[in-house]
Short mmCIF file of C-alpha atoms in Angstrom, two decimals:
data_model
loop_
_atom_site.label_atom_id
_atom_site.label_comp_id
_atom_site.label_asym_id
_atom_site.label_seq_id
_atom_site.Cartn_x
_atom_site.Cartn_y
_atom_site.Cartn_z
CA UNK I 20 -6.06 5.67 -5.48
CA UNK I 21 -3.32 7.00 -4.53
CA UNK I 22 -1.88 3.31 -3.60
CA UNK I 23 -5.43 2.46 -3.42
CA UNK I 24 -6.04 -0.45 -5.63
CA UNK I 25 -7.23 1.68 -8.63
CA UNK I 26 -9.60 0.03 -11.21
CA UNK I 27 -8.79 -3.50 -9.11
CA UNK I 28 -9.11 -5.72 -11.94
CA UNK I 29 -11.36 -8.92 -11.79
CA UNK I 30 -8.76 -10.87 -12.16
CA UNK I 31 -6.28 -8.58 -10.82
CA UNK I 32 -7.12 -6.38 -8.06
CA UNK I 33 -6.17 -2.66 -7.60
CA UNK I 34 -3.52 -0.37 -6.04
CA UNK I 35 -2.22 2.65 -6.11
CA UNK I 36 -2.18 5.00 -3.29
CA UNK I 37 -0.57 8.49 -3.22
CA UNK I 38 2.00 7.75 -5.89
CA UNK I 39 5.49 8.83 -3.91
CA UNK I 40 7.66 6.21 -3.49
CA UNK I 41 9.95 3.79 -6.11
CA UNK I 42 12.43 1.29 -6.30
CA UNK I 43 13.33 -2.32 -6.74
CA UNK I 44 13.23 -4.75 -9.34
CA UNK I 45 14.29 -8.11 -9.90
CA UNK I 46 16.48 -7.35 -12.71
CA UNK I 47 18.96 -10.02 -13.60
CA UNK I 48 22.72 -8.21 -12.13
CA UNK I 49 24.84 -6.55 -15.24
CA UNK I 50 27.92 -6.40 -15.29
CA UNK I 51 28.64 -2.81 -13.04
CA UNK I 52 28.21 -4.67 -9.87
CA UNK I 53 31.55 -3.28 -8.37
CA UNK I 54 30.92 0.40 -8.25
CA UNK I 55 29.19 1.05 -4.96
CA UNK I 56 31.99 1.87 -2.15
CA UNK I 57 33.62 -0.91 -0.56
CA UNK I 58 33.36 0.19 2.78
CA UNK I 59 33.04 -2.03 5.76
CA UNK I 60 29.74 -3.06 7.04
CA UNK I 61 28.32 -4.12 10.81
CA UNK I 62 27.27 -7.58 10.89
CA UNK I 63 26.21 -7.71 14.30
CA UNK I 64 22.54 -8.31 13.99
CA UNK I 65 20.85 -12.04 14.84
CA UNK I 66 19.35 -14.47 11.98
CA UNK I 67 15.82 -13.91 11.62
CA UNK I 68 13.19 -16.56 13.27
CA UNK I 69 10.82 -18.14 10.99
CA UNK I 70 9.06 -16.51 8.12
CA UNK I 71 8.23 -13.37 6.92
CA UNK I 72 4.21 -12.54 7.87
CA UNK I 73 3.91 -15.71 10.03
CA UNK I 74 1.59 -15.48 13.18
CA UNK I 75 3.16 -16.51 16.94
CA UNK I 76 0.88 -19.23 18.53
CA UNK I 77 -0.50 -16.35 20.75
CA UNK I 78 -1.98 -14.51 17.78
CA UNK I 79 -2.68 -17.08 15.44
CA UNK I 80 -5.21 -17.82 18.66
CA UNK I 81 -6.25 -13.95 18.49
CA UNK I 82 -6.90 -14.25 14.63
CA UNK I 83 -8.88 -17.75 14.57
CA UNK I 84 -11.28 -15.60 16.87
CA UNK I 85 -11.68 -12.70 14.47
CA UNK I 86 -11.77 -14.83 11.70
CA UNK I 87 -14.47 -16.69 12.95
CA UNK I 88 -16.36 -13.56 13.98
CA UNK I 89 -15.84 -12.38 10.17
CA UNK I 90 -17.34 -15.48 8.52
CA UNK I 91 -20.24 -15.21 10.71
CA UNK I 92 -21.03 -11.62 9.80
CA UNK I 93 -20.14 -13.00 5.88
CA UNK I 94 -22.73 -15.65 6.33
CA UNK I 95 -25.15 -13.68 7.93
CA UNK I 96 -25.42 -11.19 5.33
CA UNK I 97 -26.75 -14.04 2.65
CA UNK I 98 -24.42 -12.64 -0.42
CA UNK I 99 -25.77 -14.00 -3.52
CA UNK I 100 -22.35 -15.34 -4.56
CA UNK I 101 -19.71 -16.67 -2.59
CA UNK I 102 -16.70 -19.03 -2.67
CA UNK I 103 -14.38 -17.74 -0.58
CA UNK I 104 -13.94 -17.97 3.30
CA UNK I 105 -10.51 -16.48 5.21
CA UNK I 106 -7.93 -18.27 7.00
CA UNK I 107 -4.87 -18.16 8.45
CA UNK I 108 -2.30 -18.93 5.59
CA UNK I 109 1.40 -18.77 6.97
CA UNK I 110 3.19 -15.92 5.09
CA UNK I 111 0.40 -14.23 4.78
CA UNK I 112 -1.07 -13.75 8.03
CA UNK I 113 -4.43 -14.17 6.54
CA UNK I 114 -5.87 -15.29 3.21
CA UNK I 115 -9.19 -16.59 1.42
CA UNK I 116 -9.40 -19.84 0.05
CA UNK I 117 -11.96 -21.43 -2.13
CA UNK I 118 -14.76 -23.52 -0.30
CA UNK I 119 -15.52 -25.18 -3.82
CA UNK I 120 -14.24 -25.60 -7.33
CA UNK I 121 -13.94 -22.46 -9.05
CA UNK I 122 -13.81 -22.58 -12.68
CA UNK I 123 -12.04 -19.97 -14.90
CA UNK I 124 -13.99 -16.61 -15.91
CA UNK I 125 -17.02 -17.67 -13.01
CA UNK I 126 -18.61 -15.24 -10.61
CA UNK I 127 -17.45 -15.94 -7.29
CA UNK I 128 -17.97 -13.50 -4.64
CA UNK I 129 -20.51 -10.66 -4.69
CA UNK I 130 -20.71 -8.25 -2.54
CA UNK I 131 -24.03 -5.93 -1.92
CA UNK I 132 -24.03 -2.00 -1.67
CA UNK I 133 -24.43 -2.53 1.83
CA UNK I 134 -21.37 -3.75 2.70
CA UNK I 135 -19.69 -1.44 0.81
CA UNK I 136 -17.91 1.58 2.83
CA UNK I 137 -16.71 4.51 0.33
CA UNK I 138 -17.49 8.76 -0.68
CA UNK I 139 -21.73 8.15 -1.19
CA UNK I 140 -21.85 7.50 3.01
CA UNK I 141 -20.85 10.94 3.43
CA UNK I 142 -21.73 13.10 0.51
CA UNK I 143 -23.75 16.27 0.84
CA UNK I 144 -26.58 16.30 3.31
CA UNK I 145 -25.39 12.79 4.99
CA UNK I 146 -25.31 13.26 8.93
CA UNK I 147 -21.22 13.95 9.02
CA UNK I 148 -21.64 16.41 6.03
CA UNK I 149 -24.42 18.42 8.01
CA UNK I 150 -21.73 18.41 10.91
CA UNK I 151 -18.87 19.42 8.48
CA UNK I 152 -20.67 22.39 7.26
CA UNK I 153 -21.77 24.05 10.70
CA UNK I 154 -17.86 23.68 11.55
CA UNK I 155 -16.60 25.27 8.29
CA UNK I 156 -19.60 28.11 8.39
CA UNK I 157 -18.76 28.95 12.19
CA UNK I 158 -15.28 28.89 11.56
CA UNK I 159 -15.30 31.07 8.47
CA UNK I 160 -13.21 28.25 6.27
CA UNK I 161 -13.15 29.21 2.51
CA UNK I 162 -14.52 27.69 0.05
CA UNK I 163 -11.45 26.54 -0.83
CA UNK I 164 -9.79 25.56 2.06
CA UNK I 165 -13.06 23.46 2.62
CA UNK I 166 -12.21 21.61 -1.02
CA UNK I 167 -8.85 20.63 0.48
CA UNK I 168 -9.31 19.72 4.06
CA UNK I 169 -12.87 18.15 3.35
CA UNK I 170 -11.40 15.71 0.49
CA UNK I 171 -12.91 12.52 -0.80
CA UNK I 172 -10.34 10.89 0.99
CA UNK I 173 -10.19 12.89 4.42
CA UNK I 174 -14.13 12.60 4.71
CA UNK I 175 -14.02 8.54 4.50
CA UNK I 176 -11.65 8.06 7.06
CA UNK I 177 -13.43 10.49 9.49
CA UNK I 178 -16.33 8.03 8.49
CA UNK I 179 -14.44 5.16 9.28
CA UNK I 180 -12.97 6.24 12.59
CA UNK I 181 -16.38 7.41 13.08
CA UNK I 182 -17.78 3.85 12.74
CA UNK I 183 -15.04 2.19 14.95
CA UNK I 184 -15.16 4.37 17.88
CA UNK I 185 -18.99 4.64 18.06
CA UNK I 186 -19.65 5.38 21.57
CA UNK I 187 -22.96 4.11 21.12
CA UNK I 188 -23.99 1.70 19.00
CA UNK I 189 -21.50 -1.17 18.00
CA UNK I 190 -20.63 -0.66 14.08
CA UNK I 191 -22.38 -2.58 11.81
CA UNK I 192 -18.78 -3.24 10.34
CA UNK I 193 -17.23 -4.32 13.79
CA UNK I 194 -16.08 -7.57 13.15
CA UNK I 195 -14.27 -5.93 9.66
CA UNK I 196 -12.35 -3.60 11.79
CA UNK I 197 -11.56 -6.30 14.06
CA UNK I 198 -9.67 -8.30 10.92
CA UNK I 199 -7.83 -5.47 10.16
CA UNK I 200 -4.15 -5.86 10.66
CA UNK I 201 -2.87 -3.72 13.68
CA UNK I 202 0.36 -2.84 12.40
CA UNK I 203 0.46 -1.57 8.98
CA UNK I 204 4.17 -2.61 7.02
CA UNK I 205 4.59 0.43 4.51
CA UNK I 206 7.66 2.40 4.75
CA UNK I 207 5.74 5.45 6.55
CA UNK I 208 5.26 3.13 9.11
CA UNK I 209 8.93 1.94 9.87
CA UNK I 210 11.77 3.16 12.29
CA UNK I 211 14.80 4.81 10.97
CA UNK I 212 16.56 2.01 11.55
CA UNK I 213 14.64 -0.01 9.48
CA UNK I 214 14.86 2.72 6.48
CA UNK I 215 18.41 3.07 7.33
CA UNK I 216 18.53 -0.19 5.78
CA UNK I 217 17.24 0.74 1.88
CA UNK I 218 19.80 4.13 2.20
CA UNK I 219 20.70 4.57 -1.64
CA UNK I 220 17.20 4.26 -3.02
CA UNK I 221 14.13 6.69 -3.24
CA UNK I 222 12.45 4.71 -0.39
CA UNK I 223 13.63 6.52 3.01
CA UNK I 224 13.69 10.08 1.52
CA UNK I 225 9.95 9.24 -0.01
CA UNK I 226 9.04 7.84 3.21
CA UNK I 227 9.72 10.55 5.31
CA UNK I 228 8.24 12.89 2.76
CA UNK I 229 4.76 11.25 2.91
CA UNK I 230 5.26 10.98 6.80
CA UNK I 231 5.38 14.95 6.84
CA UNK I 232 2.52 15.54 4.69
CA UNK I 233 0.24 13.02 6.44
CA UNK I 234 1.25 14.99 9.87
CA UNK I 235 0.86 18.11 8.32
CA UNK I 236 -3.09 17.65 7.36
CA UNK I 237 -3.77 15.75 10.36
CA UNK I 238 -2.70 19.00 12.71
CA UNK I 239 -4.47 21.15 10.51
CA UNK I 240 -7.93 18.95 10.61
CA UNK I 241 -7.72 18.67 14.52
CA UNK I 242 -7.19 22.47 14.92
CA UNK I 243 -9.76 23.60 12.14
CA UNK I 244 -12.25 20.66 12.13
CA UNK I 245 -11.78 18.16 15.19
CA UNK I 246 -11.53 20.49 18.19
CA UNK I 247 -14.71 22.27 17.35
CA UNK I 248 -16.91 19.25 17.97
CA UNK I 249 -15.50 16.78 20.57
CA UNK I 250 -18.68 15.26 20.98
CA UNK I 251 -18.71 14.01 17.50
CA UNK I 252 -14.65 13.43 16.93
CA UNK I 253 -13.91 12.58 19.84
CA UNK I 254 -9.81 12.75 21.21
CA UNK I 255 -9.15 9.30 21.86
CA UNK I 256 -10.43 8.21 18.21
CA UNK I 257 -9.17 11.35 16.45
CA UNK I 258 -5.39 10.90 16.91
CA UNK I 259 -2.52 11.28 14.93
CA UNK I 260 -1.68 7.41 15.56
CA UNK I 261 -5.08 5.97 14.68
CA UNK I 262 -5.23 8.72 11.78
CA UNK I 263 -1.90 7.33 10.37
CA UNK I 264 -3.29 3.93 10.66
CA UNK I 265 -7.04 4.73 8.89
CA UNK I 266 -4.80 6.37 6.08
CA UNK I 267 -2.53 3.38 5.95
CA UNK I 268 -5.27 1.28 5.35
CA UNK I 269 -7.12 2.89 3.02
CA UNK I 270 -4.19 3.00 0.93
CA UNK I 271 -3.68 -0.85 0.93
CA UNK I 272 -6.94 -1.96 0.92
CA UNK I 273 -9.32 0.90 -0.62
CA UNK I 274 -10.60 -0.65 -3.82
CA UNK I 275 -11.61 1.81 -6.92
CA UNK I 276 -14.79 0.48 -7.78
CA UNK I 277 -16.69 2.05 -11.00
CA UNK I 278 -20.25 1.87 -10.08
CA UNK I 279 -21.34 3.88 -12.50
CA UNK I 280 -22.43 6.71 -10.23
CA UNK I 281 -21.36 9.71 -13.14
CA UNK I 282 -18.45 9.97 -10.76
CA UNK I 283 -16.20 7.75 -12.53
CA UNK I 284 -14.09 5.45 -9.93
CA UNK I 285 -15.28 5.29 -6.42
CA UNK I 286 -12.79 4.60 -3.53
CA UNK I 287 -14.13 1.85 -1.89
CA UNK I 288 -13.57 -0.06 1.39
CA UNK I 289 -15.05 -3.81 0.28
CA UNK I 290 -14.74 -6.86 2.96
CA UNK I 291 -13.81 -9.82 2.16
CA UNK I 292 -12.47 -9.28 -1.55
CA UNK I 293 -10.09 -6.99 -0.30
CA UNK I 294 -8.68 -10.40 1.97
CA UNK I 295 -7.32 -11.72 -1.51
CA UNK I 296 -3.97 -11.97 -1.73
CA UNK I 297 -1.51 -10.60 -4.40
CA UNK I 298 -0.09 -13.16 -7.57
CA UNK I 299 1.16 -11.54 -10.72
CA UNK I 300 -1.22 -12.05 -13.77
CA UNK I 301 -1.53 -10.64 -17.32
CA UNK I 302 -5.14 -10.78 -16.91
CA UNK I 303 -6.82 -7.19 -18.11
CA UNK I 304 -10.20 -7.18 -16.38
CA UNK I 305 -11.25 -5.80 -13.43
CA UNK I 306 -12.94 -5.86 -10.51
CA UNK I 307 -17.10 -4.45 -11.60
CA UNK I 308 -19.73 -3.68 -10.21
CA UNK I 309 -23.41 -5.47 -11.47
CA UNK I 310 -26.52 -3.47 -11.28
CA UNK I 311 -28.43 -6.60 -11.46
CA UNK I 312 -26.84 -7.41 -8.02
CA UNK I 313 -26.14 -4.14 -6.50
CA UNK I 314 -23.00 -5.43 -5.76
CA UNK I 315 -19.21 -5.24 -6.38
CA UNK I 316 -18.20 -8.82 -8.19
CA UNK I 317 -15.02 -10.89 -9.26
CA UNK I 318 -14.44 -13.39 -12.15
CA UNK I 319 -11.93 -15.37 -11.86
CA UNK I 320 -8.81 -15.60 -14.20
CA UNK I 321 -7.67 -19.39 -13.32
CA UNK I 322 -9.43 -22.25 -12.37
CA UNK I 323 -8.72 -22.69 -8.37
CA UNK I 324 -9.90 -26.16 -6.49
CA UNK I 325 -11.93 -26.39 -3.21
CA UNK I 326 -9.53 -25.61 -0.24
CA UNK I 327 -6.65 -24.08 -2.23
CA UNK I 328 -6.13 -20.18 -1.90
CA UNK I 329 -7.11 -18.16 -4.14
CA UNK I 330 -5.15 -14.86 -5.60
CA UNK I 331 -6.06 -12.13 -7.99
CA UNK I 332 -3.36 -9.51 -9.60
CA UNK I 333 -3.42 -6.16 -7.54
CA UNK I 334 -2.83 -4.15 -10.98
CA UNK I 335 0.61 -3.51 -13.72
CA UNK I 336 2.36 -1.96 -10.44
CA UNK I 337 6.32 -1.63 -9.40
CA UNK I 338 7.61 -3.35 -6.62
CA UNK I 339 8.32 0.35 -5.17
CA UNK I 340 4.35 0.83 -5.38
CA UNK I 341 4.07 -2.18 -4.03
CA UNK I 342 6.57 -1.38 -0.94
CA UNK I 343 5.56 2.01 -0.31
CA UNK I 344 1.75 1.32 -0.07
CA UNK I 345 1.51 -2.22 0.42
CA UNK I 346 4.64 -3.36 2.56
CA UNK I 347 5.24 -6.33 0.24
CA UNK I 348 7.41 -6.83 -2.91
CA UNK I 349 6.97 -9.04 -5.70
CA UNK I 350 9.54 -11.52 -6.17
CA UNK I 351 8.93 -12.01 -10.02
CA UNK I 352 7.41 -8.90 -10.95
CA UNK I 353 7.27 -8.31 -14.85
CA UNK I 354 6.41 -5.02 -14.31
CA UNK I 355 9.01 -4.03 -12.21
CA UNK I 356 11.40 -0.56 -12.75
CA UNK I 357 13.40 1.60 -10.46
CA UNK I 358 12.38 4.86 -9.45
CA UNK I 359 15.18 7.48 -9.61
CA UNK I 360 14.93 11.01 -8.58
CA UNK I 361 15.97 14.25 -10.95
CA UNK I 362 16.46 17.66 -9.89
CA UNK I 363 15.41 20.70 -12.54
CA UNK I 364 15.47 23.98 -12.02
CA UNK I 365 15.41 24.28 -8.24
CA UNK I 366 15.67 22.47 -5.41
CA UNK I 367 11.64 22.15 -5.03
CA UNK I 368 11.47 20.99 -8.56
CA UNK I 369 12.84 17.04 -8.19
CA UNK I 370 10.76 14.73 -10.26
CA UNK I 371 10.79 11.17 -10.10
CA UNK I 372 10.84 8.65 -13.39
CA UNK I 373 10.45 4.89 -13.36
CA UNK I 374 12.88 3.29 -15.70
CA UNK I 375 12.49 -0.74 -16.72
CA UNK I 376 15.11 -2.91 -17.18
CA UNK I 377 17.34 -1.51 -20.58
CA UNK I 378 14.90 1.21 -21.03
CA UNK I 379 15.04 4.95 -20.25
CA UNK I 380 12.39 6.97 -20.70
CA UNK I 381 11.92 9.86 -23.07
CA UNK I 382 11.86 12.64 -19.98
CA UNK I 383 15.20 11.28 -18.62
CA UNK I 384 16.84 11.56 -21.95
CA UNK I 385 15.35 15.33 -21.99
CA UNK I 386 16.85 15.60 -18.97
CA UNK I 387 19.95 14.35 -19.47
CA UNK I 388 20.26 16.21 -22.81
CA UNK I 389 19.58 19.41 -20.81
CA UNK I 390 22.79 18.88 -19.17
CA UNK I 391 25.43 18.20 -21.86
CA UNK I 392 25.86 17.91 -25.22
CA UNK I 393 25.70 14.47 -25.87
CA UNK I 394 23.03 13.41 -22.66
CA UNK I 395 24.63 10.06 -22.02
CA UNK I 396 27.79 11.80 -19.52
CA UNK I 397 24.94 13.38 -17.59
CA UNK I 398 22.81 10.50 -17.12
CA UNK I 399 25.65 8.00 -16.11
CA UNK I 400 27.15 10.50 -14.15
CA UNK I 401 23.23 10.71 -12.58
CA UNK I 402 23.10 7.28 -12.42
CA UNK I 403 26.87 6.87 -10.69
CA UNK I 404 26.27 9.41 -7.93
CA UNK I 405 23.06 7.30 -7.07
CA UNK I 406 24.80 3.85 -6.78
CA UNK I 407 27.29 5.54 -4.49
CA UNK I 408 24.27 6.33 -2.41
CA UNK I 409 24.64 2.88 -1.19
CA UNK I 410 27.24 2.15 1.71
CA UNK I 411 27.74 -1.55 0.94
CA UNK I 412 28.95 -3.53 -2.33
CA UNK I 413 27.31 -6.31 -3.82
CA UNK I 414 29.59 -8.89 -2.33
CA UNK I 415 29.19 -7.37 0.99
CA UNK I 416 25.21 -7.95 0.52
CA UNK I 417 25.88 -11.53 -0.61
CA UNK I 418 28.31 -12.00 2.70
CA UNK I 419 25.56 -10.57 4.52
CA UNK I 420 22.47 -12.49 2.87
CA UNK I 421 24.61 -15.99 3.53
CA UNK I 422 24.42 -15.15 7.05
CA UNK I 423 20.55 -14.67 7.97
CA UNK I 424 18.43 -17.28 7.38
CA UNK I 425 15.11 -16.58 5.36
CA UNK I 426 12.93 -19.19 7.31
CA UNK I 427 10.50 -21.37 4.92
CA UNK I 428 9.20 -18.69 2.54
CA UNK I 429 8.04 -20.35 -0.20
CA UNK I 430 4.88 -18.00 -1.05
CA UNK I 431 5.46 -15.38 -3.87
CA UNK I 432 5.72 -12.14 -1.87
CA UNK I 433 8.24 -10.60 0.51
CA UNK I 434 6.28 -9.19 3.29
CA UNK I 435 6.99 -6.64 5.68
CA UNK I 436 5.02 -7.34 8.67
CA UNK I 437 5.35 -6.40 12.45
CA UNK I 438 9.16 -4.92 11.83
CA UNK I 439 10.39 -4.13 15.08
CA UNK I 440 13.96 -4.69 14.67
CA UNK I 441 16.17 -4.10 12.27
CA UNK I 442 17.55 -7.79 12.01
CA UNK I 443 14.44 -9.49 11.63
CA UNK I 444 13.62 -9.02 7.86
CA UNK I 445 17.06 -7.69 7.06
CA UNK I 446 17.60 -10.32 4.61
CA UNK I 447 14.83 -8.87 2.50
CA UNK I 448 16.45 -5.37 2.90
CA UNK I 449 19.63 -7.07 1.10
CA UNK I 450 17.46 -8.43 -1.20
CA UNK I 451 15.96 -5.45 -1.95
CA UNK I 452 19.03 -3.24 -1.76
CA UNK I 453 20.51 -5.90 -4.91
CA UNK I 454 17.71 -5.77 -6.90
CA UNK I 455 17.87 -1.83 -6.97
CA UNK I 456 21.19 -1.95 -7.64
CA UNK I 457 21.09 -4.59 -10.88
CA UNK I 458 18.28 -1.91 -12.14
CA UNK I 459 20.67 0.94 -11.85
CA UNK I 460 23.37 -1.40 -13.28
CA UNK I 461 20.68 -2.04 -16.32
CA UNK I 462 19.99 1.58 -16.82
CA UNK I 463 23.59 2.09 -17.47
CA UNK I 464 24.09 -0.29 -19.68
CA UNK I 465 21.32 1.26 -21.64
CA UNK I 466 22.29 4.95 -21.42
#
């Protein structure tokens, strides 16, 4: 999936969208913690309110509404299985908890084909592909070009902008796109002040990458595709802002679902599973789809009791994964690395490898070895240059963390939701900006 959650496990649910973007890990600090520059840093920022992901009365009122509307079109769809129902959960925003005992390894939610929103709604001879094709044909778009701006991808979220601005017939999926969260808390979505704030790692360069690329095929789908058939993508659904959003969300919540179509894994948009929240889990399984049912279904990998929330493992992922297409970090993430950029033979050619705590991977060494005789100068010189990236030291973080207060966090992830200035999480940006530096730290140690 790009971040989508790829092969979701059962007990451990997906992700993986476009795959640009790295960084953080909760590496324990070594013992180079001195070596980014000690210059002075502004402080003049407020302590954050509350905690991170946590609703204001007014839309904690505006959610109970659409959650309400949500478990009525749930119930009224009769699913076969079910144990879950979704809820306002501070720190989360929203979350599904168990409305009775699950055990461990038992079915608990299915979901019918029905439901499910993905590539088979609009494969060829559907009603949008039929529309597609008389665009491309009168518009003499190669074969080719057709492959690339007609994507898998591309085609579901004209589909699902399709199905939310229905002019007229209300969606069948209305009150699903009413859940949705209205501001999306991946890095693509931020401010520059807010990136400003993780300067030093691959995040804000990444970021702003992605941004450009995302821009770049939404202008050339509104002048080649969208403008020739207003009537059907119409200009207040088809902008760049709700396109953004669509793709945002279909990163962080698209689901790849093997439903044994001869197509191997199947992006899928599926309600209510995709409501579970993230915990870390060794669990291998993953999310399948019965034929019996006709319908995607979870096991699950721990025993949960009536009323208690209920989590599944979004997949072996990085924090940076989880940042860049999520908007959330694990805060005890086993499979956590930093992502560190390396140039080759021209300035196009920069390459990005994930490197775990003492551990640097084969192509770095390569690298490094490429550059001098011995390969370890080159890669702590690499290294160096990066740490320098950053424009405070660690005791300056740890100044600054004492001075904003975190709220009561006591959930597992670090969310970054409705960021709108750049004090109001900016303890989590210290956070993060240590933990990328006590991976660098580790990878010196081990060069």
């Amino acid at each position: 999936m790009g971040g989508s959650r790829a092969g979701r496990r059962l007990g451990g649910r997906w992700v993986s969208r476009a795959a640009v973007m790295a960084v953080f890990l909760l590496f324990s600090r070594g013992s180079c913690g001195n070596e980014r520059r000690p210059e002075e840093v502004e402080s003049g920022a407020s302590q954050s309110e509350g905690s991170a992901g946590t609703c204001s009365d007014e839309r904690c009122s505006s959610d109970v509404s659409k959650i309400e509307a949500f478990e009525k079109w749930i119930r009224s769809q009769k699913l076969a299985v079910n144990k879950l129902e979704v809820k306002s959960i501070p720190g989360f925003r929203m979350g599904t908890v168990a409305t009775d005992d699950i055990a461990e390894g038992e079915l608990y939610i299915a979901i019918p084909d029905h439901m499910l929103m993905g590539p088979e709604r609009v494969g060829p001879g559907s009603r949008l592909d039929k529309k597609l094709m008389k665009i491309t044909k009168n518009q003499g778009i190669s074969i080719q070009d057709q492959r690339r701006l007609l994507s898998e991808k591309n085609r579901v979220l004209m589909y699902f902008l399709l199905q939310m601005y229905n002019p007229k017939t209300e969606s069948f999926w209305k009150p699903y796109f009413d859940i949705m969260p209205a501001n999306l808390s991946s890095p693509i979505f931020w401010n520059e002040d807010e990136l400003q704030e993780l300067v030093g790692s691959e995040v804000p360069r990444m970021a702003r990458i992605e941004k450009r690329r995302l821009r770049a095929i939404y202008d050339e789908l509104r002048e080649k595709i969208f403008k020739h058939d207003r009537k059907t993508f119409a200009k207040h659904a088809f902008t760049l802002k709700n396109w953004l959003w669509a793709n945002g969300l279909y990163d962080s919540r698209v689901i790849q679902l093997n439903r044994q179509t001869g197509h191997g894994n199947v992006p899928t948009f599926i309600p209510l599973i995709d409501m579970v929240n993230c915990i870390e889990s060794q669990d291998k399984t993953f999310i399948q789809y019965d034929q019996k049912l006709r319908a995607a279904v979870m096991f699950a990998d721990r025993a949960v009791s009536r009323g208690v929330q209920v989590f599944e493992s979004y997949g072996n992922k990085s924090n940076y994964e989880y940042l860049l297409y999520n908007g959330f970090v694990m805060q005890d993430n086993p499979n956590d690395c930093v992502y560190m950029s390396f140039p080759y033979s021209n300035a196009n050619d920069v390459r990005q490898f994930c490197i775990a705590t003492g551990e640097i991977p084969y192509q770095v060494r390569e690298w490094a070895k490429s550059r001098s005789k011995d390969g370890k100068s080159a890669l702590i010189k690499h290294i160096q240059e990066k740490r320098r990236g950053y424009e405070t030291t660690v005791e300056q973080d740890n100044e600054l963390l004492s001075r904003y207060s975190e709220g009561c966090h006591d959930d597992q992830l670090i969310k970054f939701t409705d960021l709108s200035t750049r004090s109001k999480y900016i303890a989590f940006m210290i956070k993060l900006r240590m933990n990328w530096d006590a991976g660098t730290c580790s990878s010196l140690e081990a060069a």
